[in-house]
Amino acid sequence: MSRRKPYVFTESSGAPKIWRNLEDKDLDPKVLQEMAEEERPGGFVAAAQLVEKSRLGRRDFLAVTGATSAMMVFEGCVRRPVEPILPYANSPEHLVPGIPVHFATVTQREGDALGLLVTSHDGRPTKVEGNPNHPASQGATDTLAQILVNSVYDPDRSQKPAKREGGALVDASYAEFAKAFEALIAEHRATQGAGLRFLVQPSTSPTFHRLRQAVRSRLPQARFHVYSSVNMSNAREGARIAFGRPHTALIDFEKAQVVLALDVAASELYRDGRYTFKKSGGGSKDAEGMIRLYADWVRQYPIRSIEDGLAEDDWAGWALLTRELGDRVQLVGDDLFVTNTARLARGIAEGVGNSILVKVNQIGTLTETLEAIAMATAAGFTSVISHRSGETEDTTIADLAVATNAGQIKTGSAARTDRVAKYNQLLRIEEALGTQARYPGAAVFRSRGGA
Amino acid sequence: MQIFPRQLNLLPLALGAAALVGGTVLVLAVWIYAAPHNLQVGYAPEQPVPYSHRLHVQELGLDCRYCHANVERAGEAMVPPTQTCMGCHSQIRTDSAMLQPVRDSWETGKAIEWVRVHQVPDHAFFDHSVHLAAGVGCVSCHGRVDQMEVVRIEEPLSMGWCLDCHRDPGPNLRPRSEITNMTWEPDEAWLAQIGERVSSLEPPEHCSGCHR
């Protein structure tokens, strides 16, 4: 029946020991011989002497599995496996199986509420996003909010109670848990909760407050300790010193009376694809790093306009900058566009910048200047009429800024006569226009779409 | 020494011929028998509750969507929760032995284990709501369920069968108001506007339309 020759492990003296695997090499030859016998069908060892696992020989095992899989294939051809459908006995309201549900909710954040929008598939939350309509978060979330899906459902968490036996945790039933818990409560009730302490997070939840009152009324000696490893107590203390009450600051830069406009002149920093800060330690950033820096500043300070935030030849970086910040900040191109309609046209086509700095004598003629402004306006760009460094007292640009409805003029601070002359001209124009004059204020930055 | 008789010289030829014929027969047998129109059509498993569609739909006049309520909104037509059954059967035939599993489910909160009849493979994406919105009636794929005591498969549910309709949806379309009507026949007014309906549909015929 068997064509296989039995293994022979007897050692022949002098000859090198032959082995096929590490087991052969290290095990006692006698034991090996026994194992070989066991494995051999109809071997010399009686079935009763075999260990359990080897009753089914390797060949028998292969024969049985082969036949089984062949039958399974045949079965699969003939009729599909029977698949059950398990509907709810009592279906939750508003649940349509397979269709995700979106709802607004809040989570606690340091005694404050964080507005959230949750996507839930078949009753299982799958995504948490900020609620843009919530006044505090305005659509933002943080990592703690994002991971809330796991606090509601996490397959890695234990699914049932466990109890400690010796050093190990073993599964327990809910009945066992209830029994142990009741015993614990009874123990504390006997002492009115003396020595019982709760460690809790800061919370403004009415439900938590109610439960805490319930615990206190039954266990008057129990103590609650509120603790959070990271909190806003410093900011609140600062607000208390400043305003007399622990207000929470909500910054609305729309209402800022003084705003910042930066002229970075980044072309001066640009070398070999990186922006190097020669005078501040020599560190350097790529375009993305610069954009991150601006985004961080824009979040913290009332910056409404950034001129030449990136180098004049970094078109790709400019496009990214516009995508990231273009809806919040006026991104002015000076070195980038050089009041040149050809470069402006490219900028408009590639979605680069959202504003042009207009210098009349940079392009040459007044006609071309007006063309550039018209082109910018048509594309939804704002225009900033600018002086040149080292100017005369000529005031043409003041008239131009009003006449073209640009709404913005860049002519330096109120020092030196060449600058003051322009502001004086603006005052004269305002007097001449009388009630027809309109000062847009901060609205001028919003002339472009949502910017 | 001659071991084999001379007649056996023809044996290889005969064996070859037999293999050819046998192989052809085998291929044809699998081709014809092991196809969806043979394996799928007629499947009518026994359900835990002998629910009769004929009784509920034809005699009592229930609309399909009374129980399969999400069919117009979701991919799955859904088998109703026990709650839906108990809506009536808490009052009607409250001691019927056939309804015992329903009452058990209602009391224990455990699902009734219905057996899936119509099954599209997992690698094919099928959405009921889209087909109903396009105007494909229940009867086009499920047959005359209103006449079935036990639900059985009437159509092959094969890929070729799907594509037949995707390539020429016209004959299977109807006004959306008649989706669940089992006996609807197209009238002239409908036939006059069917061309326009078909041209606005464009059912997908590319692979990723269904195999996403």
XYZ file of C-alpha atoms in Angstrom:
663
model
C 0.000 0.000 0.000
C 2.521 2.550 1.115
C 5.291 3.335 -1.306
C 7.074 5.379 1.256
C 10.172 3.915 2.816
C 10.327 4.158 6.590
C 12.716 6.662 8.020
C 15.875 5.154 9.414
C 17.506 7.248 12.063
C 19.995 4.759 13.432
C 23.389 6.311 13.730
C 26.163 4.734 11.767
C 29.420 5.363 13.509
C 31.928 7.474 11.680
C 29.557 8.694 8.971
C 28.335 12.296 9.286
C 24.888 12.551 10.790
C 22.277 13.254 8.116
C 19.286 15.392 8.996
C 16.427 16.985 7.048
C 15.334 19.622 9.528
C 16.281 20.975 12.913
C 13.947 18.554 14.660
C 15.749 15.614 13.083
C 19.056 17.052 14.092
C 18.384 17.811 17.726
C 15.925 15.141 18.837
C 16.927 11.814 20.237
C 17.000 9.292 17.332
C 14.839 6.879 19.289
C 12.076 9.444 19.702
C 12.357 10.318 16.044
C 11.948 6.720 15.060
C 8.775 6.517 17.132
C 7.385 9.648 15.529
C 8.078 8.252 12.098
C 6.279 5.055 12.977
C 3.287 6.970 14.237
C 3.038 8.901 11.053
C 3.253 5.906 8.832
C -0.139 4.449 7.832
C -0.519 0.960 9.196
C 2.690 1.485 11.072
C 4.133 -0.776 13.630
C 2.689 1.091 16.577
C -0.836 0.039 17.475
C -3.512 2.731 17.114
C -4.271 2.682 20.813
C -0.735 3.747 21.613
C -0.841 6.762 19.324
C -1.349 10.262 20.632
C -4.686 11.805 19.760
C -3.490 14.168 17.064
C -1.815 11.487 15.003
C -4.764 9.086 14.689
C -5.585 10.791 11.469
C -2.476 10.307 9.373
C -1.168 12.924 7.045
C -2.397 11.031 3.990
C -5.826 10.419 5.459
C -6.018 14.079 6.352
C -5.198 15.126 2.786
C -7.692 12.633 1.381
C -10.486 13.884 3.640
C -9.829 17.596 3.064
C -9.532 17.048 -0.679
C -12.829 15.227 -0.826
C -14.464 17.848 1.386
C -13.372 20.757 -0.755
C -14.428 18.942 -3.919
C -17.857 18.390 -2.409
C -18.052 22.008 -1.323
C -17.327 23.166 -4.861
C -20.012 20.853 -6.172
C -22.446 22.024 -3.524
C -21.666 25.652 -4.424
C -22.519 24.952 -8.048
C -25.802 23.342 -7.298
C -27.311 25.652 -4.724
C -26.197 28.804 -3.004
C -25.420 28.690 0.719
C -28.508 29.520 2.720
C -28.211 33.095 3.934
C -30.453 34.382 6.693
C -32.010 37.844 6.744
C -32.306 39.184 10.284
C -34.566 42.215 10.470
C -35.071 44.132 13.685
C -37.770 42.838 15.960
C -38.509 46.414 16.945
C -36.917 48.820 14.514
C -35.392 52.060 15.821
C -37.214 55.110 14.566
C -35.889 56.975 11.516
C -33.408 54.224 10.739
C -33.182 53.177 7.104
C -30.719 50.274 6.882
C -27.847 51.146 4.582
C -28.554 54.881 4.538
C -26.288 56.976 6.803
C -27.871 59.377 9.247
C -26.381 62.811 9.936
C -27.214 64.703 13.095
C -26.024 67.672 15.112
C -24.912 67.161 18.679
C -22.485 68.592 21.198
C -19.654 67.232 23.263
C -18.131 68.686 26.373
C -14.946 70.586 26.132
C -13.615 71.989 29.372
C -17.028 72.857 30.719
C -18.014 74.257 27.344
C -19.961 72.673 24.513
C -18.344 71.830 21.190
C -20.824 71.658 18.329
C -20.513 68.544 16.190
C -22.055 66.952 13.131
C -22.018 63.158 13.288
C -22.441 60.659 10.464
C -23.864 57.370 11.614
C -24.231 54.151 9.616
C -26.899 51.785 10.937
C -26.682 53.233 14.424
C -22.896 53.218 14.520
C -21.168 56.622 14.369
C -18.519 56.632 11.660
C -17.406 60.272 11.330
C -17.389 63.357 13.507
C -17.066 66.841 12.048
C -17.399 70.334 13.494
C -20.733 72.096 13.206
C -20.181 75.258 11.136
C -23.290 76.817 12.679
C -22.048 76.427 16.237
C -20.880 79.812 17.544
C -17.939 78.495 19.554
C -16.364 75.954 17.228
C -17.513 77.436 13.895
C -16.973 74.095 12.186
C -13.660 73.183 13.784
C -12.962 69.980 15.652
C -9.894 68.579 17.345
C -8.383 65.125 17.607
C -10.369 64.400 20.768
C -13.596 65.122 18.933
C -12.545 63.062 15.922
C -11.820 60.027 18.068
C -15.254 60.212 19.720
C -16.435 57.545 17.270
C -14.259 55.132 19.231
C -15.700 56.159 22.569
C -19.132 55.187 21.246
C -18.067 52.033 19.492
C -14.630 50.453 19.655
C -14.331 46.775 18.728
C -11.109 46.544 20.754
C -12.827 47.429 23.981
C -13.967 44.641 26.232
C -17.442 43.496 25.260
C -18.470 42.118 28.627
C -17.604 42.426 32.293
C -14.389 40.875 33.526
C -13.240 39.999 36.986
C -9.826 39.582 38.452
C -8.814 36.071 39.395
C -5.295 35.868 40.710
C -3.310 38.115 38.398
C -5.478 37.632 35.333
C -8.779 39.004 34.040
C -11.431 36.426 33.253
C -14.836 36.881 31.649
C -17.732 37.408 33.994
C -21.479 37.681 33.497
C -23.566 40.822 33.932
C -25.334 39.102 36.816
C -22.000 38.636 38.592
C -21.178 42.278 37.959
C -24.515 43.461 39.326
C -24.015 41.350 42.434
C -20.507 42.646 43.052
C -21.589 46.222 42.395
C -24.541 46.015 44.753
C -22.279 44.622 47.455
C -19.927 47.564 46.928
C -22.768 50.064 47.171
C -24.131 48.452 50.313
C -20.676 48.669 51.861
C -20.458 52.412 51.180
C -24.030 53.051 52.207
C -23.242 51.636 55.634
C -20.649 54.385 56.121
C -22.711 57.030 54.290
C -20.004 57.090 51.636
C -17.177 58.069 53.947
C -13.894 57.458 52.164
C -15.617 57.149 48.777
C -14.165 59.561 46.232
C -15.102 60.255 42.629
C -12.594 61.639 40.141
C -14.504 63.472 37.411
C -13.832 65.728 34.456
C -14.996 69.338 34.474
C -18.583 69.229 33.250
C -21.528 71.520 32.744
C -23.849 68.683 31.822
C -27.219 68.972 33.589
C -27.496 65.186 33.544
C -24.162 64.802 35.291
C -25.170 67.489 37.780
C -28.416 65.678 38.527
C -26.637 62.337 38.982
C -24.075 63.939 41.263
C -26.878 65.391 43.386
C -28.481 61.940 43.566
C -25.217 60.367 44.718
C -24.698 63.116 47.291
C -28.165 62.791 48.734
C -27.666 59.056 49.289
C -23.993 59.114 50.224
C -23.513 62.487 51.886
C -19.936 61.716 52.952
C -18.741 60.947 49.398
C -16.454 63.494 47.785
C -16.182 64.608 44.155
C -12.856 65.781 42.753
C -12.826 67.667 39.469
C -9.619 67.358 37.535
C -8.426 67.728 33.981
C -4.804 67.310 32.938
C -5.131 70.023 30.286
C -7.423 72.958 30.912
C -8.164 76.574 30.161
C -7.901 77.806 33.738
C -5.022 80.184 32.948
C -6.955 81.848 30.113
C -9.976 82.085 32.354
C -7.946 83.597 35.182
C -6.553 86.139 32.695
C -10.061 87.051 31.610
C -11.073 87.385 35.258
C -8.231 89.837 35.884
C -9.074 91.804 32.722
C -12.871 91.849 32.856
C -13.660 90.921 36.455
C -15.427 87.780 35.306
C -14.031 84.513 33.925
C -15.144 85.123 30.341
C -14.094 82.842 27.510
C -12.521 84.739 24.626
C -14.169 84.314 21.217
C -12.156 86.272 18.711
C -13.998 87.831 15.770
C -11.468 89.527 13.505
C -14.330 90.842 11.327
C -14.952 93.421 14.022
C -11.324 94.416 14.499
C -10.789 98.194 14.293
C -7.134 97.882 13.387
C -6.110 95.217 10.927
C -2.694 94.181 9.672
C -1.571 94.117 6.056
C 1.800 92.498 5.426
C 4.205 93.233 2.603
C 6.518 90.261 2.793
C 8.478 90.881 -0.419
C 9.228 87.176 -0.371
C 11.161 87.299 -3.662
C 14.022 88.693 -1.604
C 14.013 85.569 0.576
C 13.711 83.131 -2.302
C 16.720 81.126 -3.350
C 16.815 77.674 -4.982
C 13.191 76.903 -4.199
C 13.402 77.810 -0.511
C 12.701 80.916 1.553
C 15.689 81.736 3.726
C 15.560 84.112 6.674
C 19.041 85.536 6.417
C 18.655 88.099 9.173
C 16.766 85.889 11.628
C 19.073 82.964 12.152
C 19.269 81.662 8.604
C 16.452 79.125 8.896
C 14.555 78.308 5.754
C 11.106 77.091 4.700
C 9.632 75.788 1.471
C 6.437 77.296 0.024
C 4.238 74.962 2.057
C 6.076 75.918 5.222
C 5.506 79.597 4.469
C 1.808 78.957 3.847
C 1.535 77.110 7.158
C 3.208 80.055 8.869
C 0.738 82.519 7.298
C -2.229 80.275 8.119
C -1.121 80.148 11.741
C -0.744 83.941 11.885
C -4.089 84.514 10.184
C -5.714 82.342 12.826
C -4.159 84.343 15.649
C -4.002 87.931 14.401
C -6.297 90.235 12.403
C -4.302 89.946 9.163
C -6.476 90.936 6.208
C -3.942 91.299 3.414
C -0.624 89.706 2.499
C 1.401 91.212 -0.319
C 4.051 89.157 -2.095
C 3.705 86.351 0.411
C 5.696 84.122 -1.938
C 8.315 84.768 -4.611
C 7.451 86.185 -8.018
C 8.482 83.013 -9.851
C 6.924 80.523 -7.423
C 3.642 80.124 -9.341
C 2.911 76.687 -7.922
C 3.413 77.942 -4.367
C 1.201 80.952 -5.094
C -1.574 78.711 -6.397
C -1.400 76.636 -3.210
C -1.329 79.777 -1.051
C -4.447 81.058 -2.821
C -6.230 77.743 -2.399
C -5.441 77.635 1.314
C -5.936 81.253 2.352
C -7.600 82.988 -0.610
C -11.046 82.821 0.961
C -9.919 84.620 4.122
C -7.095 86.937 3.184
C -6.417 89.377 0.376
C -3.351 88.005 -1.406
C -1.764 90.879 -3.287
C 0.634 90.363 -6.177
C 3.215 93.146 -6.606
C 6.483 91.594 -7.744
C 4.317 88.744 -9.015
C 2.175 90.762 -11.450
C 4.305 93.959 -11.850
C 1.089 95.664 -13.124
C 1.536 93.595 -16.264
C -1.664 92.362 -17.918
C 0.101 89.318 -19.395
C 1.258 88.156 -15.962
C -2.099 89.080 -14.431
C -3.899 87.014 -17.098
C -1.735 84.019 -16.203
C -2.456 84.596 -12.513
C -6.196 84.702 -13.142
C -6.048 81.555 -15.283
C -4.020 79.612 -12.729
C -5.946 80.804 -9.683
C -2.972 82.688 -8.289
C -3.587 85.548 -5.860
C -6.802 87.506 -5.552
C -5.545 91.064 -5.712
C -3.139 93.158 -7.793
C -0.892 95.995 -6.687
C -1.176 98.732 -9.310
C 1.774 101.052 -9.940
C 1.032 103.454 -12.727
C 4.532 104.033 -14.030
C 5.457 100.397 -13.677
C 3.429 99.498 -16.740
C 3.957 102.871 -18.442
C 0.675 104.451 -19.500
C -2.545 105.358 -17.736
C -4.559 103.481 -20.393
C -2.728 100.237 -19.671
C -3.148 100.818 -15.933
C -6.914 101.166 -16.333
C -6.938 98.010 -18.477
C -5.140 96.074 -15.772
C -7.622 97.274 -13.122
C -10.579 96.390 -15.391
C -9.138 92.939 -16.018
C -8.590 92.376 -12.290
C -12.099 93.555 -11.404
C -13.654 91.328 -14.074
C -11.864 88.328 -12.564
C -13.040 89.217 -9.063
C -9.597 90.479 -7.999
C -9.259 93.569 -5.836
C -6.871 96.346 -6.859
C -4.576 98.297 -4.566
C -3.343 101.572 -6.067
C 0.224 102.051 -4.889
C 2.905 104.713 -4.789
C 6.541 103.971 -5.617
C 9.292 104.135 -3.067
C 11.008 107.531 -3.303
C 8.068 109.506 -4.630
C 7.342 113.135 -5.468
C 4.361 115.054 -4.127
C 2.353 114.151 -7.200
C -1.144 113.077 -6.065
C -2.480 111.369 -9.214
C -2.787 107.985 -7.520
C -5.180 109.384 -4.916
C -7.543 110.483 -7.699
C -6.989 107.179 -9.480
C -7.832 105.125 -6.366
C -11.176 106.883 -5.991
C -11.978 107.079 -9.715
C -11.412 103.364 -10.365
C -13.408 102.363 -7.289
C -10.364 100.338 -6.223
C -11.152 101.248 -2.652
C -7.560 100.695 -1.528
C -4.503 102.889 -1.707
C -1.032 102.008 -0.489
C 1.007 105.116 0.156
C 2.824 104.596 3.407
C 2.387 106.079 6.825
C 1.504 109.698 7.543
C 5.115 110.851 7.603
C 7.104 112.663 4.902
C 5.359 115.151 2.592
C 5.143 112.920 -0.501
C 2.809 110.600 1.448
C 0.864 113.240 3.357
C 0.158 114.963 0.029
C -1.804 111.914 -1.142
C -3.849 111.721 2.057
C -4.587 115.448 1.779
C -5.791 114.924 -1.786
C -8.074 112.138 -0.576
C -9.558 114.520 2.000
C -10.122 117.118 -0.740
C -11.860 114.525 -2.932
C -14.047 113.528 -0.018
C -15.036 117.182 0.518
C -15.826 117.564 -3.202
C -17.931 114.417 -3.337
C -19.833 115.402 -0.225
C -22.649 112.976 0.594
C -21.891 110.875 -2.486
C -18.628 109.721 -0.979
C -18.700 106.234 0.415
C -16.037 104.676 2.611
C -16.307 100.877 2.445
C -14.104 100.226 5.476
C -13.382 96.540 6.048
C -15.952 95.642 3.374
C -13.382 96.441 0.725
C -11.599 93.165 1.443
C -14.778 91.260 0.832
C -15.330 92.562 -2.686
C -14.006 89.280 -4.034
C -16.540 86.507 -3.559
C -16.465 85.431 0.062
C -13.074 86.986 0.749
C 6.123 -11.682 -28.266
C 2.643 -10.371 -28.952
C 1.042 -9.266 -25.704
C -1.929 -7.274 -27.066
C -4.241 -8.579 -29.807
C -4.226 -6.734 -33.131
C -7.749 -5.308 -32.628
C -6.426 -3.165 -29.823
C -4.547 -1.023 -32.336
C -7.798 0.885 -32.732
C -8.039 1.487 -28.999
C -6.216 4.854 -28.911
C -8.411 6.121 -31.723
C -11.572 4.945 -29.964
C -10.395 6.451 -26.699
C -9.660 9.765 -28.442
C -13.101 9.807 -30.030
C -14.734 8.929 -26.735
C -12.795 11.698 -24.961
C -13.885 14.187 -27.603
C -17.550 13.230 -27.421
C -17.485 12.825 -23.652
C -15.724 16.157 -23.201
C -18.222 17.931 -25.415
C -21.124 16.377 -23.577
C -19.577 17.335 -20.242
C -18.985 20.943 -21.317
C -22.473 21.232 -22.739
C -23.996 19.678 -19.652
C -22.263 22.164 -17.357
C -22.989 24.989 -19.765
C -26.678 24.259 -19.926
C -27.347 22.898 -16.491
C -24.996 24.930 -14.295
C -26.361 28.278 -15.480
C -28.419 30.754 -13.495
C -31.631 30.117 -15.427
C -31.416 26.561 -14.138
C -29.824 27.058 -10.740
C -31.534 30.279 -9.685
C -34.999 30.044 -11.139
C -37.288 27.971 -8.998
C -35.391 28.399 -5.727
C -38.089 28.564 -3.090
C -36.670 27.852 0.358
C -38.906 27.154 3.286
C -39.311 30.182 5.533
C -39.600 30.109 9.340
C -43.066 31.626 9.001
C -45.148 30.371 6.056
C -45.986 33.925 4.993
C -48.230 33.904 1.932
C -47.741 36.807 -0.445
C -50.803 35.600 -2.367
C -53.009 36.022 0.682
C -51.618 39.366 1.825
C -51.209 41.018 -1.560
C -53.833 39.511 -3.831
C -56.640 38.880 -1.389
C -56.029 41.536 1.249
C -54.579 44.109 -1.147
C -51.461 45.177 0.765
C -49.054 47.323 -1.230
C -45.493 45.934 -1.494
C -44.201 49.029 0.277
C -46.325 48.449 3.362
C -43.703 45.916 4.464
C -40.747 46.581 2.142
C -40.922 50.198 3.215
C -37.413 51.371 2.374
C -37.357 50.052 -1.159
C -37.652 53.543 -2.621
C -35.036 55.055 -0.323
C -32.318 52.459 0.197
C -30.348 49.858 -1.679
C -31.944 47.025 0.252
C -35.676 46.524 -0.096
C -35.587 45.271 3.521
C -37.578 42.540 5.166
C -39.893 44.238 7.661
C -39.208 44.236 11.399
C -41.396 41.996 13.531
C -43.117 45.202 14.600
C -44.725 45.491 11.146
C -46.210 41.988 11.415
C -47.468 42.688 14.916
C -49.158 45.874 13.708
C -51.975 43.628 12.481
C -51.288 40.307 14.151
C -51.546 41.672 17.661
C -55.256 41.848 16.776
C -55.781 39.278 14.027
C -55.167 35.523 14.363
C -53.478 36.043 17.679
C -53.421 32.324 18.462
C -52.351 30.967 15.073
C -49.649 28.331 15.436
C -48.050 29.493 12.194
C -47.446 32.891 13.746
C -45.733 31.522 16.835
C -42.210 32.535 15.627
C -43.497 36.086 15.086
C -44.863 36.334 18.606
C -41.701 34.768 20.012
C -39.590 37.330 18.190
C -41.787 40.158 19.450
C -41.514 38.980 23.041
C -37.804 38.157 23.068
C -36.617 40.922 20.747
C -34.707 38.375 18.681
C -34.919 38.503 14.897
C -36.954 36.062 12.850
C -34.431 34.192 10.715
C -35.879 34.631 7.242
C -34.063 32.877 4.398
C -32.800 35.110 1.624
C -34.371 34.176 -1.688
C -33.148 36.736 -4.227
C -29.427 37.106 -3.877
C -27.146 39.169 -6.065
C -23.462 38.271 -5.546
C -21.442 40.528 -3.265
C -19.297 41.666 -6.187
C -22.319 43.155 -7.929
C -23.668 46.435 -6.593
C -27.446 46.584 -6.785
C -29.635 49.377 -5.463
C -33.411 49.015 -5.343
C -34.138 52.725 -4.976
C -32.393 53.667 -8.221
C -34.321 51.087 -10.207
C -37.643 52.163 -8.763
C -36.860 55.802 -9.398
C -36.158 54.895 -13.024
C -39.548 53.217 -13.253
C -38.755 49.499 -13.159
C -41.688 47.686 -11.574
C -41.332 45.016 -8.872
C -42.876 42.427 -11.198
C -40.118 42.851 -13.806
C -37.528 41.124 -11.610
C -39.558 39.331 -8.938
C -42.387 37.953 -11.089
C -45.977 37.631 -9.915
C -45.227 37.621 -6.201
C -48.915 38.294 -5.608
C -49.654 34.763 -6.826
C -46.962 33.025 -4.779
C -47.724 31.072 -1.648
C -43.969 30.593 -1.219
C -41.645 33.147 -2.767
C -39.589 31.660 -5.558
C -37.100 33.063 -8.031
C -38.686 33.674 -11.421
C -35.827 35.341 -13.298
C -32.220 34.126 -13.654
C -30.691 37.206 -11.899
C -27.609 36.623 -14.062
C -25.337 39.278 -15.474
C -26.589 38.663 -19.011
C -30.144 39.107 -17.795
C -29.243 42.410 -16.086
C -27.538 43.657 -19.219
C -30.472 42.719 -21.460
C -32.538 45.313 -19.643
C -29.728 47.856 -19.276
C -29.284 47.772 -23.055
C -32.994 48.030 -23.794
C -34.865 49.257 -20.707
C -37.991 50.359 -22.584
C -40.141 47.202 -22.185
C -39.546 47.113 -18.411
C -40.378 50.739 -17.656
C -43.647 52.059 -16.331
C -44.979 55.228 -14.691
C -43.710 55.609 -11.130
C -47.269 55.471 -9.832
C -47.582 51.878 -11.130
C -44.322 50.522 -9.672
C -45.975 47.977 -7.381
C -48.889 47.167 -9.689
C -48.536 43.498 -10.600
C -50.959 43.565 -13.533
C -50.108 46.853 -15.241
C -50.000 46.851 -19.040
C -48.641 49.771 -21.073
C -51.311 51.918 -22.680
C -50.944 54.122 -25.763
C -50.283 57.307 -23.840
C -47.364 55.577 -22.117
C -45.997 54.055 -25.306
C -46.034 57.547 -26.855
C -43.641 58.933 -24.203
C -41.522 55.848 -23.571
C -38.841 56.891 -26.075
C -38.255 60.114 -24.220
C -38.070 58.288 -20.879
C -35.558 55.774 -22.187
C -33.285 58.423 -23.672
C -33.154 60.255 -20.336
C -32.109 57.148 -18.389
C -28.806 55.869 -19.772
C -28.455 52.799 -17.518
C -24.750 51.929 -17.126
C -23.316 49.223 -19.355
C -19.672 49.636 -18.303
C -18.104 47.246 -15.775
C -17.835 49.692 -12.907
C -21.519 50.556 -13.165
C -22.242 47.475 -11.064
C -18.818 46.059 -10.113
C -17.635 48.974 -8.036
